[in-house]
PDB file of N, CA and C in Angstrom:
ATOM      1  N   MET A 825       0.789  -1.189   0.065  1.00 65.00           N
ATOM      2  CA  MET A 825      -0.108   0.023   0.109  1.00 65.00           C
ATOM      3  C   MET A 825       0.818   1.226   0.140  1.00 65.00           C
ATOM      4  N   TRP A 826       1.854   1.271   0.738  1.00 64.00           N
ATOM      5  CA  TRP A 826       2.810   2.510   0.741  1.00 64.00           C
ATOM      6  C   TRP A 826       3.404   2.849  -0.502  1.00 64.00           C
ATOM      7  N   VAL A 827       3.595   1.781  -1.232  1.00 70.00           N
ATOM      8  CA  VAL A 827       4.390   2.104  -2.436  1.00 70.00           C
ATOM      9  C   VAL A 827       3.318   3.089  -3.446  1.00 70.00           C
ATOM     10  N   ASN A 828       2.089   2.809  -3.585  1.00 76.00           N
ATOM     11  CA  ASN A 828       1.182   3.472  -4.198  1.00 76.00           C
ATOM     12  C   ASN A 828       0.882   4.841  -3.735  1.00 76.00           C
ATOM     13  N   LYS A 829       1.541   5.232  -2.717  1.00 72.00           N
ATOM     14  CA  LYS A 829       1.022   6.733  -1.934  1.00 72.00           C
ATOM     15  C   LYS A 829       2.335   7.482  -1.977  1.00 72.00           C
ATOM     16  N   GLY A 830       2.424   8.187  -3.248  1.00 72.00           N
ATOM     17  CA  GLY A 830       3.798   9.087  -3.405  1.00 72.00           C
ATOM     18  C   GLY A 830       3.949  10.194  -2.298  1.00 72.00           C
ATOM     19  N   HIS A 831       2.786  10.636  -1.923  1.00 69.00           N
ATOM     20  CA  HIS A 831       2.748  11.830  -0.980  1.00 69.00           C
ATOM     21  C   HIS A 831       3.430  11.366   0.330  1.00 69.00           C
ATOM     22  N   TYR A 832       3.477   9.940   0.713  1.00 67.00           N
ATOM     23  CA  TYR A 832       4.170   9.688   1.730  1.00 67.00           C
ATOM     24  C   TYR A 832       5.629   9.910   1.769  1.00 67.00           C
ATOM     25  N   TYR A 833       6.174  10.098   0.876  1.00 69.00           N
ATOM     26  CA  TYR A 833       7.540  10.162   0.608  1.00 69.00           C
ATOM     27  C   TYR A 833       8.061  11.782   0.414  1.00 69.00           C
ATOM     28  N   SER A 834       7.187  12.546   0.313  1.00 72.00           N
ATOM     29  CA  SER A 834       7.492  14.129   0.050  1.00 72.00           C
ATOM     30  C   SER A 834       7.915  14.743   1.524  1.00 72.00           C
ATOM     31  N   ALA A 835       9.156  15.237   1.291  1.00 72.00           N
ATOM     32  CA  ALA A 835       9.805  15.873   2.538  1.00 72.00           C
ATOM     33  C   ALA A 835       8.932  17.172   2.744  1.00 72.00           C
ATOM     34  N   GLY A 836       8.233  17.749   1.803  1.00 75.00           N
ATOM     35  CA  GLY A 836       7.288  18.821   1.983  1.00 75.00           C
ATOM     36  C   GLY A 836       6.164  18.654   2.764  1.00 75.00           C
ATOM     37  N   LEU A 837       5.855  17.458   2.976  1.00 70.00           N
ATOM     38  CA  LEU A 837       4.493  17.114   3.665  1.00 70.00           C
ATOM     39  C   LEU A 837       4.789  16.277   4.966  1.00 70.00           C
ATOM     40  N   ASN A 838       6.010  16.693   5.722  1.00 68.00           N
ATOM     41  CA  ASN A 838       6.204  15.989   6.893  1.00 68.00           C
ATOM     42  C   ASN A 838       5.331  16.167   7.956  1.00 68.00           C
ATOM     43  N   TYR A 839       4.415  17.144   8.138  1.00 70.00           N
ATOM     44  CA  TYR A 839       3.459  17.133   9.113  1.00 70.00           C
ATOM     45  C   TYR A 839       2.472  16.112   8.803  1.00 70.00           C
ATOM     46  N   TYR A 840       2.179  15.647   7.531  1.00 71.00           N
ATOM     47  CA  TYR A 840       1.312  14.568   7.223  1.00 71.00           C
ATOM     48  C   TYR A 840       2.103  13.305   7.268  1.00 71.00           C
ATOM     49  N   ASN A 841       3.384  13.117   7.014  1.00 73.00           N
ATOM     50  CA  ASN A 841       3.957  11.760   7.030  1.00 73.00           C
ATOM     51  C   ASN A 841       4.411  11.312   8.286  1.00 73.00           C
ATOM     52  N   PHE A 842       4.824  12.340   9.298  1.00 78.00           N
ATOM     53  CA  PHE A 842       5.330  11.883  10.555  1.00 78.00           C
ATOM     54  C   PHE A 842       4.559  10.720  11.196  1.00 78.00           C
ATOM     55  N   PRO A 843       3.179  10.972  11.475  1.00 80.00           N
ATOM     56  CA  PRO A 843       2.445   9.962  12.209  1.00 80.00           C
ATOM     57  C   PRO A 843       2.707   8.471  11.631  1.00 80.00           C
ATOM     58  N   TYR A 844       2.583   8.450  10.245  1.00 80.00           N
ATOM     59  CA  TYR A 844       2.879   7.335   9.574  1.00 80.00           C
ATOM     60  C   TYR A 844       4.085   6.541   9.657  1.00 80.00           C
ATOM     61  N   ALA A 845       5.254   7.334   9.682  1.00 82.00           N
ATOM     62  CA  ALA A 845       6.685   6.856   9.518  1.00 82.00           C
ATOM     63  C   ALA A 845       6.762   6.584  11.044  1.00 82.00           C
ATOM     64  N   TYR A 846       6.517   7.345  12.046  1.00 87.00           N
ATOM     65  CA  TYR A 846       6.794   7.172  13.373  1.00 87.00           C
ATOM     66  C   TYR A 846       6.024   5.838  13.948  1.00 87.00           C
ATOM     67  N   GLY A 847       4.744   5.799  13.560  1.00 89.00           N
ATOM     68  CA  GLY A 847       3.952   4.666  14.111  1.00 89.00           C
ATOM     69  C   GLY A 847       4.561   3.328  13.408  1.00 89.00           C
ATOM     70  N   GLN A 848       4.866   3.306  12.128  1.00 90.00           N
ATOM     71  CA  GLN A 848       5.557   2.212  11.573  1.00 90.00           C
ATOM     72  C   GLN A 848       6.808   1.774  12.388  1.00 90.00           C
ATOM     73  N   LEU A 849       7.646   2.702  12.544  1.00 92.00           N
ATOM     74  CA  LEU A 849       9.051   2.277  13.006  1.00 92.00           C
ATOM     75  C   LEU A 849       8.636   1.984  14.465  1.00 92.00           C
ATOM     76  N   PHE A 850       7.825   2.686  15.370  1.00 93.00           N
ATOM     77  CA  PHE A 850       7.687   2.434  16.664  1.00 93.00           C
ATOM     78  C   PHE A 850       6.988   0.851  16.717  1.00 93.00           C
ATOM     79  N   ALA A 851       6.105   0.685  15.880  1.00 93.00           N
ATOM     80  CA  ALA A 851       5.419  -0.700  15.914  1.00 93.00           C
ATOM     81  C   ALA A 851       6.449  -1.847  15.633  1.00 93.00           C
ATOM     82  N   SER A 852       7.274  -1.423  14.698  1.00 94.00           N
ATOM     83  CA  SER A 852       8.447  -2.505  14.271  1.00 94.00           C
ATOM     84  C   SER A 852       9.461  -2.542  15.471  1.00 94.00           C
ATOM     85  N   GLY A 853       9.776  -1.767  16.292  1.00 94.00           N
ATOM     86  CA  GLY A 853      10.518  -1.692  17.441  1.00 94.00           C
ATOM     87  C   GLY A 853       9.723  -2.515  18.553  1.00 94.00           C
ATOM     88  N   LEU A 854       8.548  -2.246  18.646  1.00 94.00           N
ATOM     89  CA  LEU A 854       7.726  -3.087  19.668  1.00 94.00           C
ATOM     90  C   LEU A 854       7.799  -4.470  19.376  1.00 94.00           C
ATOM     91  N   TYR A 855       7.736  -4.874  17.922  1.00 95.00           N
ATOM     92  CA  TYR A 855       7.725  -6.321  17.641  1.00 95.00           C
ATOM     93  C   TYR A 855       9.155  -6.811  17.685  1.00 95.00           C
ATOM     94  N   SER A 856      10.072  -5.828  17.499  1.00 94.00           N
ATOM     95  CA  SER A 856      11.521  -6.440  17.889  1.00 94.00           C
ATOM     96  C   SER A 856      11.566  -6.849  19.349  1.00 94.00           C
ATOM     97  N   MET A 857      11.056  -6.060  20.132  1.00 93.00           N
ATOM     98  CA  MET A 857      11.128  -6.340  21.616  1.00 93.00           C
ATOM     99  C   MET A 857      10.390  -7.630  21.963  1.00 93.00           C
ATOM    100  N   TYR A 858       9.337  -7.844  21.455  1.00 95.00           N
ATOM    101  CA  TYR A 858       8.554  -8.937  21.608  1.00 95.00           C
ATOM    102  C   TYR A 858       9.271 -10.163  21.229  1.00 95.00           C
ATOM    103  N   LEU A 859       9.922 -10.100  20.015  1.00 93.00           N
ATOM    104  CA  LEU A 859      10.681 -11.135  19.632  1.00 93.00           C
ATOM    105  C   LEU A 859      11.857 -11.466  20.602  1.00 93.00           C
ATOM    106  N   GLU A 860      12.332 -10.648  21.306  1.00 93.00           N
ATOM    107  CA  GLU A 860      13.454 -10.679  22.287  1.00 93.00           C
ATOM    108  C   GLU A 860      12.818 -11.250  23.546  1.00 93.00           C
ATOM    109  N   GLU A 861      11.903 -10.697  23.895  1.00 94.00           N
ATOM    110  CA  GLU A 861      11.217 -11.081  25.486  1.00 94.00           C
ATOM    111  C   GLU A 861      10.032 -12.156  25.390  1.00 94.00           C
ATOM    112  N   GLY A 862       9.503 -12.347  24.377  1.00 95.00           N
ATOM    113  CA  GLY A 862       8.356 -13.436  24.241  1.00 95.00           C
ATOM    114  C   GLY A 862       7.184 -12.774  25.101  1.00 95.00           C
ATOM    115  N   GLU A 863       6.691 -13.818  25.678  1.00 95.00           N
ATOM    116  CA  GLU A 863       5.298 -13.610  26.561  1.00 95.00           C
ATOM    117  C   GLU A 863       5.448 -12.481  27.440  1.00 95.00           C
ATOM    118  N   ALA A 864       6.661 -12.338  28.049  1.00 93.00           N
ATOM    119  CA  ALA A 864       6.918 -11.334  29.200  1.00 93.00           C
ATOM    120  C   ALA A 864       6.545  -9.880  28.831  1.00 93.00           C
ATOM    121  N   PHE A 865       6.677  -9.696  27.484  1.00 94.00           N
ATOM    122  CA  PHE A 865       6.380  -8.418  26.700  1.00 94.00           C
ATOM    123  C   PHE A 865       4.887  -8.161  26.832  1.00 94.00           C
ATOM    124  N   VAL A 866       4.261  -9.046  26.598  1.00 94.00           N
ATOM    125  CA  VAL A 866       2.830  -8.727  26.369  1.00 94.00           C
ATOM    126  C   VAL A 866       2.056  -7.837  27.396  1.00 94.00           C
ATOM    127  N   GLU A 867       2.661  -7.960  28.790  1.00 92.00           N
ATOM    128  CA  GLU A 867       1.953  -7.218  29.906  1.00 92.00           C
ATOM    129  C   GLU A 867       2.146  -5.593  29.667  1.00 92.00           C
ATOM    130  N   LYS A 868       3.703  -5.398  29.129  1.00 91.00           N
ATOM    131  CA  LYS A 868       3.983  -4.160  28.882  1.00 91.00           C
ATOM    132  C   LYS A 868       3.345  -3.437  27.873  1.00 91.00           C
ATOM    133  N   TYR A 869       3.108  -4.387  26.851  1.00 91.00           N
ATOM    134  CA  TYR A 869       2.342  -3.883  25.690  1.00 91.00           C
ATOM    135  C   TYR A 869       0.956  -3.670  25.792  1.00 91.00           C
ATOM    136  N   ASP A 870       0.277  -4.310  26.716  1.00 91.00           N
ATOM    137  CA  ASP A 870      -1.125  -3.957  27.234  1.00 91.00           C
ATOM    138  C   ASP A 870      -1.235  -2.653  27.772  1.00 91.00           C
ATOM    139  N   LYS A 871      -0.227  -2.391  28.576  1.00 88.00           N
ATOM    140  CA  LYS A 871      -0.148  -1.187  29.387  1.00 88.00           C
ATOM    141  C   LYS A 871       0.068   0.047  28.379  1.00 88.00           C
ATOM    142  N   LEU A 872       1.109  -0.296  27.494  1.00 88.00           N
ATOM    143  CA  LEU A 872       1.176   0.867  26.379  1.00 88.00           C
ATOM    144  C   LEU A 872      -0.050   1.288  25.702  1.00 88.00           C
ATOM    145  N   LEU A 873      -0.936   0.065  25.385  1.00 88.00           N
ATOM    146  CA  LEU A 873      -2.113   0.317  24.606  1.00 88.00           C
ATOM    147  C   LEU A 873      -2.993   1.126  25.223  1.00 88.00           C
ATOM    148  N   GLU A 874      -3.402   1.007  26.470  1.00 85.00           N
ATOM    149  CA  GLU A 874      -4.066   1.698  27.449  1.00 85.00           C
ATOM    150  C   GLU A 874      -3.866   3.281  27.355  1.00 85.00           C
ATOM    151  N   ALA A 875      -2.438   3.575  27.276  1.00 82.00           N
ATOM    152  CA  ALA A 875      -1.975   4.971  27.304  1.00 82.00           C
ATOM    153  C   ALA A 875      -1.730   5.688  26.220  1.00 82.00           C
ATOM    154  N   THR A 876      -1.846   5.133  24.995  1.00 77.00           N
ATOM    155  CA  THR A 876      -1.672   5.854  23.809  1.00 77.00           C
ATOM    156  C   THR A 876      -2.194   6.929  23.491  1.00 77.00           C
ATOM    157  N   GLY A 877      -3.435   7.114  23.810  1.00 77.00           N
ATOM    158  CA  GLY A 877      -4.523   8.228  23.430  1.00 77.00           C
ATOM    159  C   GLY A 877      -4.347   9.472  24.480  1.00 77.00           C
ATOM    160  N   SER A 878      -3.532   9.322  25.380  1.00 79.00           N
ATOM    161  CA  SER A 878      -3.470  10.364  26.399  1.00 79.00           C
ATOM    162  C   SER A 878      -2.299  10.774  26.916  1.00 79.00           C
ATOM    163  N   ASN A 879      -1.009  10.054  26.320  1.00 84.00           N
ATOM    164  CA  ASN A 879       0.308  10.468  26.784  1.00 84.00           C
ATOM    165  C   ASN A 879       1.098  11.065  25.670  1.00 84.00           C
ATOM    166  N   THR A 880       2.213  11.492  25.961  1.00 88.00           N
ATOM    167  CA  THR A 880       3.426  11.851  25.070  1.00 88.00           C
ATOM    168  C   THR A 880       3.837  10.648  24.377  1.00 88.00           C
ATOM    169  N   LEU A 881       4.558  10.888  23.141  1.00 88.00           N
ATOM    170  CA  LEU A 881       5.471   9.783  22.701  1.00 88.00           C
ATOM    171  C   LEU A 881       6.466   9.053  23.522  1.00 88.00           C
ATOM    172  N   LYS A 882       7.047  10.275  24.165  1.00 91.00           N
ATOM    173  CA  LYS A 882       8.122   9.757  25.225  1.00 91.00           C
ATOM    174  C   LYS A 882       7.778   9.047  26.476  1.00 91.00           C
ATOM    175  N   SER A 883       6.546   9.437  26.836  1.00 91.00           N
ATOM    176  CA  SER A 883       5.979   8.700  28.143  1.00 91.00           C
ATOM    177  C   SER A 883       5.334   7.222  27.714  1.00 91.00           C
ATOM    178  N   VAL A 884       4.820   7.102  26.678  1.00 88.00           N
ATOM    179  CA  VAL A 884       4.259   5.926  26.082  1.00 88.00           C
ATOM    180  C   VAL A 884       5.460   4.944  25.830  1.00 88.00           C
ATOM    181  N   GLY A 885       6.593   5.416  25.261  1.00 90.00           N
ATOM    182  CA  GLY A 885       7.680   4.436  25.146  1.00 90.00           C
ATOM    183  C   GLY A 885       8.261   3.990  26.265  1.00 90.00           C
ATOM    184  N   GLU A 886       8.371   4.964  27.330  1.00 91.00           N
ATOM    185  CA  GLU A 886       8.710   4.530  28.560  1.00 91.00           C
ATOM    186  C   GLU A 886       8.119   3.519  29.262  1.00 91.00           C
ATOM    187  N   LEU A 887       6.818   3.451  29.116  1.00 86.00           N
ATOM    188  CA  LEU A 887       5.938   2.321  29.678  1.00 86.00           C
ATOM    189  C   LEU A 887       6.406   0.866  29.220  1.00 86.00           C
ATOM    190  N   CYS A 888       7.384   1.019  27.894  1.00 87.00           N
ATOM    191  CA  CYS A 888       7.848  -0.404  27.593  1.00 87.00           C
ATOM    192  C   CYS A 888       9.267  -0.424  27.917  1.00 87.00           C
ATOM    193  N   GLY A 889       9.793   0.487  28.495  1.00 90.00           N
ATOM    194  CA  GLY A 889      11.240   0.614  28.806  1.00 90.00           C
ATOM    195  C   GLY A 889      12.057   1.076  27.573  1.00 90.00           C
ATOM    196  N   ILE A 890      11.265   1.960  26.738  1.00 92.00           N
ATOM    197  CA  ILE A 890      11.963   2.415  25.577  1.00 92.00           C
ATOM    198  C   ILE A 890      12.230   3.887  25.776  1.00 92.00           C
ATOM    199  N   ASP A 891      13.388   4.358  25.280  1.00 94.00           N
ATOM    200  CA  ASP A 891      14.076   5.645  25.181  1.00 94.00           C
ATOM    201  C   ASP A 891      13.777   5.974  23.751  1.00 94.00           C
ATOM    202  N   ILE A 892      12.940   6.925  23.282  1.00 94.00           N
ATOM    203  CA  ILE A 892      12.714   7.185  22.026  1.00 94.00           C
ATOM    204  C   ILE A 892      13.804   8.083  21.335  1.00 94.00           C
ATOM    205  N   THR A 893      14.847   8.546  22.272  1.00 95.00           N
ATOM    206  CA  THR A 893      16.074   9.099  21.693  1.00 95.00           C
ATOM    207  C   THR A 893      16.915   8.268  21.607  1.00 95.00           C
ATOM    208  N   ASP A 894      17.019   7.115  21.871  1.00 95.00           N
ATOM    209  CA  ASP A 894      18.132   6.234  21.692  1.00 95.00           C
ATOM    210  C   ASP A 894      18.004   5.461  20.404  1.00 95.00           C
ATOM    211  N   LYS A 895      19.053   5.710  19.760  1.00 95.00           N
ATOM    212  CA  LYS A 895      19.202   5.360  18.205  1.00 95.00           C
ATOM    213  C   LYS A 895      19.029   3.712  18.036  1.00 95.00           C
ATOM    214  N   ASN A 896      19.538   3.114  19.053  1.00 94.00           N
ATOM    215  CA  ASN A 896      19.456   1.531  18.937  1.00 94.00           C
ATOM    216  C   ASN A 896      17.967   0.954  18.709  1.00 94.00           C
ATOM    217  N   PHE A 897      17.075   1.686  19.622  1.00 94.00           N
ATOM    218  CA  PHE A 897      15.719   1.194  19.470  1.00 94.00           C
ATOM    219  C   PHE A 897      15.406   1.220  17.761  1.00 94.00           C
ATOM    220  N   TRP A 898      15.627   2.507  17.148  1.00 94.00           N
ATOM    221  CA  TRP A 898      15.188   2.612  15.893  1.00 94.00           C
ATOM    222  C   TRP A 898      16.037   1.805  15.012  1.00 94.00           C
ATOM    223  N   LYS A 899      17.188   1.638  15.238  1.00 94.00           N
ATOM    224  CA  LYS A 899      18.023   0.391  14.560  1.00 94.00           C
ATOM    225  C   LYS A 899      17.395  -0.707  14.388  1.00 94.00           C
ATOM    226  N   LYS A 900      16.936  -1.154  15.662  1.00 93.00           N
ATOM    227  CA  LYS A 900      16.177  -2.607  15.780  1.00 93.00           C
ATOM    228  C   LYS A 900      14.696  -2.322  14.878  1.00 93.00           C
ATOM    229  N   SER A 901      14.335  -1.319  15.069  1.00 93.00           N
ATOM    230  CA  SER A 901      12.810  -1.137  14.330  1.00 93.00           C
ATOM    231  C   SER A 901      13.366  -1.415  12.812  1.00 93.00           C
ATOM    232  N   LEU A 902      14.155  -0.675  12.324  1.00 94.00           N
ATOM    233  CA  LEU A 902      14.663  -0.847  10.939  1.00 94.00           C
ATOM    234  C   LEU A 902      15.032  -2.219  10.486  1.00 94.00           C
ATOM    235  N   LYS A 903      15.727  -3.015  11.456  1.00 94.00           N
ATOM    236  CA  LYS A 903      16.252  -4.315  10.996  1.00 94.00           C
ATOM    237  C   LYS A 903      14.934  -5.260  11.053  1.00 94.00           C
ATOM    238  N   VAL A 904      13.869  -5.053  11.662  1.00 94.00           N
ATOM    239  CA  VAL A 904      12.699  -5.826  11.393  1.00 94.00           C
ATOM    240  C   VAL A 904      12.358  -5.510   9.813  1.00 94.00           C
ATOM    241  N   THR A 905      12.226  -4.310   9.481  1.00 91.00           N
ATOM    242  CA  THR A 905      11.964  -4.085   8.067  1.00 91.00           C
ATOM    243  C   THR A 905      12.960  -4.684   7.263  1.00 91.00           C
ATOM    244  N   GLU A 906      14.131  -4.568   7.555  1.00 94.00           N
ATOM    245  CA  GLU A 906      15.275  -5.274   6.588  1.00 94.00           C
ATOM    246  C   GLU A 906      15.049  -6.704   6.589  1.00 94.00           C
ATOM    247  N   ASP A 907      14.547  -7.286   7.812  1.00 93.00           N
ATOM    248  CA  ASP A 907      14.374  -8.786   7.681  1.00 93.00           C
ATOM    249  C   ASP A 907      13.285  -9.184   6.834  1.00 93.00           C
ATOM    250  N   PHE A 908      12.137  -8.419   6.805  1.00 91.00           N
ATOM    251  CA  PHE A 908      10.968  -8.659   6.062  1.00 91.00           C
ATOM    252  C   PHE A 908      11.448  -8.623   4.544  1.00 91.00           C
ATOM    253  N   ILE A 909      12.019  -7.534   4.081  1.00 92.00           N
ATOM    254  CA  ILE A 909      12.518  -7.397   2.683  1.00 92.00           C
ATOM    255  C   ILE A 909      13.446  -8.686   2.336  1.00 92.00           C
ATOM    256  N   ASP A 910      14.294  -8.978   3.229  1.00 94.00           N
ATOM    257  CA  ASP A 910      15.227 -10.205   2.898  1.00 94.00           C
ATOM    258  C   ASP A 910      14.264 -11.425   2.701  1.00 94.00           C
ATOM    259  N   GLU A 911      13.219 -11.524   3.541  1.00 92.00           N
ATOM    260  CA  GLU A 911      12.274 -12.806   3.384  1.00 92.00           C
ATOM    261  C   GLU A 911      11.493 -12.720   2.162  1.00 92.00           C
ATOM    262  N   PHE A 912      11.140 -11.499   1.678  1.00 92.00           N
ATOM    263  CA  PHE A 912      10.457 -11.384   0.426  1.00 92.00           C
ATOM    264  C   PHE A 912      11.260 -11.694  -0.725  1.00 92.00           C
ATOM    265  N   LEU A 913      12.647 -11.177  -0.779  1.00 92.00           N
ATOM    266  CA  LEU A 913      13.524 -11.573  -1.604  1.00 92.00           C
ATOM    267  C   LEU A 913      13.969 -12.992  -1.958  1.00 92.00           C
ATOM    268  N   LYS A 914      13.807 -13.580  -0.748  1.00 91.00           N
ATOM    269  CA  LYS A 914      14.047 -15.189  -0.813  1.00 91.00           C
ATOM    270  C   LYS A 914      12.914 -16.028  -1.526  1.00 91.00           C
ATOM    271  N   LEU A 915      11.549 -15.357  -1.568  1.00 83.00           N
ATOM    272  CA  LEU A 915      10.676 -15.887  -2.042  1.00 83.00           C
ATOM    273  C   LEU A 915      10.513 -15.814  -3.683  1.00 83.00           C
ATOM    274  N   LYS A 916      11.356 -15.061  -4.310  1.00 68.00           N
ATOM    275  CA  LYS A 916      11.547 -14.709  -5.535  1.00 68.00           C
ATOM    276  C   LYS A 916      12.260 -15.654  -6.379  1.00 68.00           C
TER     277      LYS A 916
END
């Protein structure tokens, strides 16, 4: 779906694109944490879901032990995407 939407990639529309890009990377980072922690992560994730509509990005991340200023969290997020790309390329 993202490939068909050129406006997602326009630097001039960052006010529009930020929530999508942040949300995708944040969700990928959460998934990475789940892969590392397993079922122990589920309780943290449930607390995060309860707070997402009423807290800041920083405080929501902190509920799962995420420092959103830590580049390593975002690198792990991107690694999830990289792994999906690698998996897709193996199917060809």
